[in-house]
PDB file of C-alpha atoms in Angstrom:
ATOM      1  CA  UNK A   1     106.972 122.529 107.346  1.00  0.00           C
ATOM      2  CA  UNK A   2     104.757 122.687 110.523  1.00  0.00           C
ATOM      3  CA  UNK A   3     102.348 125.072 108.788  1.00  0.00           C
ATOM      4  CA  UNK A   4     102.176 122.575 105.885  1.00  0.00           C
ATOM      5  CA  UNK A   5     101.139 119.642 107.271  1.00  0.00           C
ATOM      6  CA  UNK A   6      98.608 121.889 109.994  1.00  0.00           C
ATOM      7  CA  UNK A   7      97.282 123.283 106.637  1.00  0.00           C
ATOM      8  CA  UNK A   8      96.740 120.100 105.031  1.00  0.00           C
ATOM      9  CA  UNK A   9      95.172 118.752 107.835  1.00  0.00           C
ATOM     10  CA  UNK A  10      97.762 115.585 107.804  1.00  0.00           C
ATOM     11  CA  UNK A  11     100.267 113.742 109.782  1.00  0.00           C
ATOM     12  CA  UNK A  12     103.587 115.880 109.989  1.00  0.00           C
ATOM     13  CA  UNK A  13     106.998 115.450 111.818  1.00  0.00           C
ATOM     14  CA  UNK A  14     109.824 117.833 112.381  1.00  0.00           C
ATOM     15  CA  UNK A  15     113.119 118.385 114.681  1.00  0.00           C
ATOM     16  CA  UNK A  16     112.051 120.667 117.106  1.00  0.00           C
ATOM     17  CA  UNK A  17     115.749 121.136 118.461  1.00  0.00           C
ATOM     18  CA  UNK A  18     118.886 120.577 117.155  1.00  0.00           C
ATOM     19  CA  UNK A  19     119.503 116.414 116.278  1.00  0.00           C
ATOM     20  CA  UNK A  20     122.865 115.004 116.953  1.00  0.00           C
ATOM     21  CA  UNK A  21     122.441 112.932 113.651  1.00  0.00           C
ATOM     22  CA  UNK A  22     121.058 113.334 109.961  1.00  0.00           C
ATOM     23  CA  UNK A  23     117.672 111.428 109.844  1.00  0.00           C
ATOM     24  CA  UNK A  24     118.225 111.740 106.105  1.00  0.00           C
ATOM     25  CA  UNK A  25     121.666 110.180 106.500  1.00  0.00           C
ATOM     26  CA  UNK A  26     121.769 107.388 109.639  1.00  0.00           C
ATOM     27  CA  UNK A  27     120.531 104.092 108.881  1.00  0.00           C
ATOM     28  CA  UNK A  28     120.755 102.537 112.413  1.00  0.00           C
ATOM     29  CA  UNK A  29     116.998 103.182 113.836  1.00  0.00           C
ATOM     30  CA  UNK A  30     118.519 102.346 117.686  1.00  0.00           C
ATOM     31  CA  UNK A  31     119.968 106.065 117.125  1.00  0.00           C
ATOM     32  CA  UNK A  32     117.696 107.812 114.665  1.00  0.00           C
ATOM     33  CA  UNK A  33     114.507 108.263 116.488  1.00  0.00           C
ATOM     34  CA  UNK A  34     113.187 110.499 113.767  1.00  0.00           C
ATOM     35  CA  UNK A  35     113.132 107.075 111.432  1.00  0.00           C
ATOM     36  CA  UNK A  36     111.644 105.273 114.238  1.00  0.00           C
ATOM     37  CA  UNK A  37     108.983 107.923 114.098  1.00  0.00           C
ATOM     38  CA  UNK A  38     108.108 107.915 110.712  1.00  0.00           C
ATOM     39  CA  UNK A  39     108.097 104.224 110.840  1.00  0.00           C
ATOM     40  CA  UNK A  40     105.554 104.030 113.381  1.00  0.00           C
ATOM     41  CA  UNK A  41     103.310 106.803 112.098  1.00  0.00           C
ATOM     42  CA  UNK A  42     103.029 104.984 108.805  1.00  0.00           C
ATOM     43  CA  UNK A  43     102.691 101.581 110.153  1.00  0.00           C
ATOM     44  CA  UNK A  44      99.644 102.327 113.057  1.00  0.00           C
ATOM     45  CA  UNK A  45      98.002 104.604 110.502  1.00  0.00           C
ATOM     46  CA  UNK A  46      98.277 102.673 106.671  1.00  0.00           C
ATOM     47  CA  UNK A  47      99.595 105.696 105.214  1.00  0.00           C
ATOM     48  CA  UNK A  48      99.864 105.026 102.042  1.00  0.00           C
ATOM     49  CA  UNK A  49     101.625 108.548 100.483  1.00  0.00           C
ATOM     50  CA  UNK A  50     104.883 109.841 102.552  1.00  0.00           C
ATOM     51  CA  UNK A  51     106.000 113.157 101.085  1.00  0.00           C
ATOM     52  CA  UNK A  52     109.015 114.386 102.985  1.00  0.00           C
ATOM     53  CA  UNK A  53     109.019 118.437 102.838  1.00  0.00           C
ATOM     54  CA  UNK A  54     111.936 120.679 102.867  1.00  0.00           C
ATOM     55  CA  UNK A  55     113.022 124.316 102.094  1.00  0.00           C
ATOM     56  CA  UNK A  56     114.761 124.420  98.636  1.00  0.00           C
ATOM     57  CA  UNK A  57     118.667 125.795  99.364  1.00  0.00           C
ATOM     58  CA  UNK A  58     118.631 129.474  98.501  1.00  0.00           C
ATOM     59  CA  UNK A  59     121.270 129.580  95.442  1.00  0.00           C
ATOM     60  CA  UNK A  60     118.355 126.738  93.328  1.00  0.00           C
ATOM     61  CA  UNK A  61     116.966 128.204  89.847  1.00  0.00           C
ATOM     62  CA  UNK A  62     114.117 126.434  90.510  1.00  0.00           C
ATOM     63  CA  UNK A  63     110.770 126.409  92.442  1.00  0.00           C
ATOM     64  CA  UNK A  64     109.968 123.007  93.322  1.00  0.00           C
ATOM     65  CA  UNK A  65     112.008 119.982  93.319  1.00  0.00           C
ATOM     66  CA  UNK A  66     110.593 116.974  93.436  1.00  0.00           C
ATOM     67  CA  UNK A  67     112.722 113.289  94.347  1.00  0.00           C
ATOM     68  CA  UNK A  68     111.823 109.588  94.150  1.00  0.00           C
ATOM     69  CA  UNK A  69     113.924 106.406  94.926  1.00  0.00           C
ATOM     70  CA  UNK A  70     114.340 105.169  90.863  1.00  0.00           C
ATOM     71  CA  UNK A  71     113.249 101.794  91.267  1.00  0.00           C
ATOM     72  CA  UNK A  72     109.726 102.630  92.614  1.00  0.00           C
ATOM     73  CA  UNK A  73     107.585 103.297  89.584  1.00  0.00           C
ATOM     74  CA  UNK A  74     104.360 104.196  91.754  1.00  0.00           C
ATOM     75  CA  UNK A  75     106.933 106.962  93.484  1.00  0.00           C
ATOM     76  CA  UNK A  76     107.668 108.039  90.350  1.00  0.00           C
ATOM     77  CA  UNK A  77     103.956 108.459  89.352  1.00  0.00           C
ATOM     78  CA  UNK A  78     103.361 110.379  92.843  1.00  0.00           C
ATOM     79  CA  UNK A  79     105.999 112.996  91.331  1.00  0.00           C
ATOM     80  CA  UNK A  80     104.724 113.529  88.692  1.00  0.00           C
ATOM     81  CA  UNK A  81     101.051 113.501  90.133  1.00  0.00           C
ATOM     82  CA  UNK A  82     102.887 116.449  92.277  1.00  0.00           C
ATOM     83  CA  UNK A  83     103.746 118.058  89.281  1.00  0.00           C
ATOM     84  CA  UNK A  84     100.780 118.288  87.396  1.00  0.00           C
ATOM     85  CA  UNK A  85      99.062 119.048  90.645  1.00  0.00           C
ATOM     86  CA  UNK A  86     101.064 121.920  91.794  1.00  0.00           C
ATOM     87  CA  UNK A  87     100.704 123.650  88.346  1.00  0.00           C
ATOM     88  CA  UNK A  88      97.638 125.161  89.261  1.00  0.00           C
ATOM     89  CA  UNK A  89      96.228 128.439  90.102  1.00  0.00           C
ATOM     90  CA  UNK A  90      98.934 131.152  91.401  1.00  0.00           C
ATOM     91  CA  UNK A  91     101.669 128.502  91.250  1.00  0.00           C
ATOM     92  CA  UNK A  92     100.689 127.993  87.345  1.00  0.00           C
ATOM     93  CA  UNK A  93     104.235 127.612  85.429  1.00  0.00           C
ATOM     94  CA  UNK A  94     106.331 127.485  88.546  1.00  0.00           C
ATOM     95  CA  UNK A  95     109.993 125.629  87.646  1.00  0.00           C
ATOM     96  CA  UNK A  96     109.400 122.070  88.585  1.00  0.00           C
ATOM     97  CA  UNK A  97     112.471 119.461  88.288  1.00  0.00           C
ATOM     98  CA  UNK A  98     111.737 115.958  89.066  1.00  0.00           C
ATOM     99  CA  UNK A  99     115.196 113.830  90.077  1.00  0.00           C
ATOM    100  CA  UNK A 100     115.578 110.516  91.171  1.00  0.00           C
ATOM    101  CA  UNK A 101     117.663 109.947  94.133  1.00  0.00           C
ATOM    102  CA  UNK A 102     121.225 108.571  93.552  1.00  0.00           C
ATOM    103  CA  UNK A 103     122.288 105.283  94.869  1.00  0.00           C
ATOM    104  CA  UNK A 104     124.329 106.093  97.782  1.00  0.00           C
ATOM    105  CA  UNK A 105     125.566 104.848 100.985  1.00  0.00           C
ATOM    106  CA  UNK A 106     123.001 107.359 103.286  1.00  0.00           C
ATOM    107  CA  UNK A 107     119.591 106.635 103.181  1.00  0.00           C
ATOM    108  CA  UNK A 108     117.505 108.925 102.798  1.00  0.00           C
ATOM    109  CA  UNK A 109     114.258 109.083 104.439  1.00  0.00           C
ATOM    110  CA  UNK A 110     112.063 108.290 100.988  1.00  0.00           C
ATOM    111  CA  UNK A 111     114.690 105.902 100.158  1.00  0.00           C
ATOM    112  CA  UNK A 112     113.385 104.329 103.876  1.00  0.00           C
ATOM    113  CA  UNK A 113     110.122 104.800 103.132  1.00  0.00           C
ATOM    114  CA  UNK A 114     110.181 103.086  99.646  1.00  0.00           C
ATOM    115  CA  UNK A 115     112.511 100.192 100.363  1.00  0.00           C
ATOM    116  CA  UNK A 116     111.512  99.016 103.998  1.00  0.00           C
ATOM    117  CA  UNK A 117     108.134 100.415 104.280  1.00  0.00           C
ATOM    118  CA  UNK A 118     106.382  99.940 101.067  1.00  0.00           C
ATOM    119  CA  UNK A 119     105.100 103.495 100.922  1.00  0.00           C
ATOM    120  CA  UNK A 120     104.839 105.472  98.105  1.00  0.00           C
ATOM    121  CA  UNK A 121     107.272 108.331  98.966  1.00  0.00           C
ATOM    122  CA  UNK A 122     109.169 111.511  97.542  1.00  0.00           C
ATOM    123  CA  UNK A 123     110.686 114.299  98.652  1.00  0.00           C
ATOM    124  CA  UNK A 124     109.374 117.827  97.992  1.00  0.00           C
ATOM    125  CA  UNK A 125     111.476 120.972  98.700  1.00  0.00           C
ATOM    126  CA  UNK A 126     109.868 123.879  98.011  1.00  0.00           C
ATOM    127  CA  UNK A 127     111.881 127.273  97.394  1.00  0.00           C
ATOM    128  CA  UNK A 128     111.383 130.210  99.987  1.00  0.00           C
ATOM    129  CA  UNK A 129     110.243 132.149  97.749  1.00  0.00           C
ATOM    130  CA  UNK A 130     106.704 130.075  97.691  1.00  0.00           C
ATOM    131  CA  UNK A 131     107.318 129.434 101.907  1.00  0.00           C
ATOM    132  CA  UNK A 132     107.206 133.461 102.597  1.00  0.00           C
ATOM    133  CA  UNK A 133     104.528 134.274 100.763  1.00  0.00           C
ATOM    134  CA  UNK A 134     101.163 133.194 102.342  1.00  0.00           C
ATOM    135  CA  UNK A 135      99.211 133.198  99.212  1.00  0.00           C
ATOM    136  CA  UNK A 136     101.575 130.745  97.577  1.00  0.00           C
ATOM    137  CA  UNK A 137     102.251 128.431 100.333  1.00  0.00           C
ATOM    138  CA  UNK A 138      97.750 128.532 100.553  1.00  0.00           C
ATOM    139  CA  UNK A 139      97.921 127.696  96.317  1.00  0.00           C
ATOM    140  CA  UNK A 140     100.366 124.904  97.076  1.00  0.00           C
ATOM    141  CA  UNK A 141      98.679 123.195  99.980  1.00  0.00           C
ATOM    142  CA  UNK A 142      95.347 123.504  98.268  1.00  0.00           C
ATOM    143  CA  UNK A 143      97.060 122.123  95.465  1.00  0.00           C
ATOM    144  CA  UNK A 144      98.510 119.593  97.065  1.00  0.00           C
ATOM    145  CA  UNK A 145      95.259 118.650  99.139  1.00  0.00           C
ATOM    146  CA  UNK A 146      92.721 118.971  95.987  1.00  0.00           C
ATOM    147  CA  UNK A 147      94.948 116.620  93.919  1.00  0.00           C
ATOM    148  CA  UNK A 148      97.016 114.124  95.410  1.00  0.00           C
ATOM    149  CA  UNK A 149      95.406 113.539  98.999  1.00  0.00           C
ATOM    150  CA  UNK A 150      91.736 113.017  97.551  1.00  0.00           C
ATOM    151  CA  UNK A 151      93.431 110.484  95.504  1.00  0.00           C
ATOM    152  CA  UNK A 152      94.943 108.337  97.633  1.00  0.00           C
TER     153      UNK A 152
END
């Protein structure tokens, strides 16, 4: 995920050692520092699109899945902006699946995003296949870049 966000030349966080806590899953920020992150990197900069990046679980039929919190139509758009974007070039008829998230009682970080920040926000986990291979993860980022962050 490092290599994405260094390659699209935007903000990016990560755990850089193992976290005593989910920051997809704990809702009190006192613990979760990675919230508390996010929240301040979006509030001192006006970021306005969060996409929160993950590797796709190995046994997935798919190559991209793409989340948004339901009741956010503008997150909704940004997936399917992703989408169309991402369908491009050497990622051209890829398997995209766009889900929304499930009410539950975790929060996930684009649920965070969405409901207590305002931001437009999904999640986007990408399969290894597309992570290994340099000349796809370069198609997705410049996909990613061309389409969605000249947009914002």
């Amino acid at each position: 995920m490092k290599r994405i966000a260094e390659r699209m030349d935007s903000w990016g966080i990560y755990a850089s050692a193992q976290l005593s806590y989910d920051p997809n899953r704990e809702k009190n920020l006192e613990i979760n520092k990675y919230k508390n992150e996010v929240k301040s990197i979006i509030e001192q900069n006006n970021i306005e699109k969060f996409i929160d990046i993950y590797a796709l679980p190995a046994y997935a039929k798919y190559d991209l899945g793409i989340y948004y919190e339901k009741r956010f139509r503008r997150s909704k758009k940004l997936a399917y902006d992703t989408v169309k974007a991402v369908d491009n070039g050497k990622l051209r008829s890829s398997i995209i699946n766009v889900f929304y998230i499930p009410e539950t009682k975790n929060e996930e970080l684009v649920t965070f995003t969405s409901k207590k920040l305002s931001t437009v926000s999904i999640k986007l986990m990408i399969s290894e296949e597309i992570l290994c291979d340099d000349a796809l993860l370069d198609q997705l980022v410049i996909n990613l870049t061309q389409e969605l962050i000249k947009n914002a």
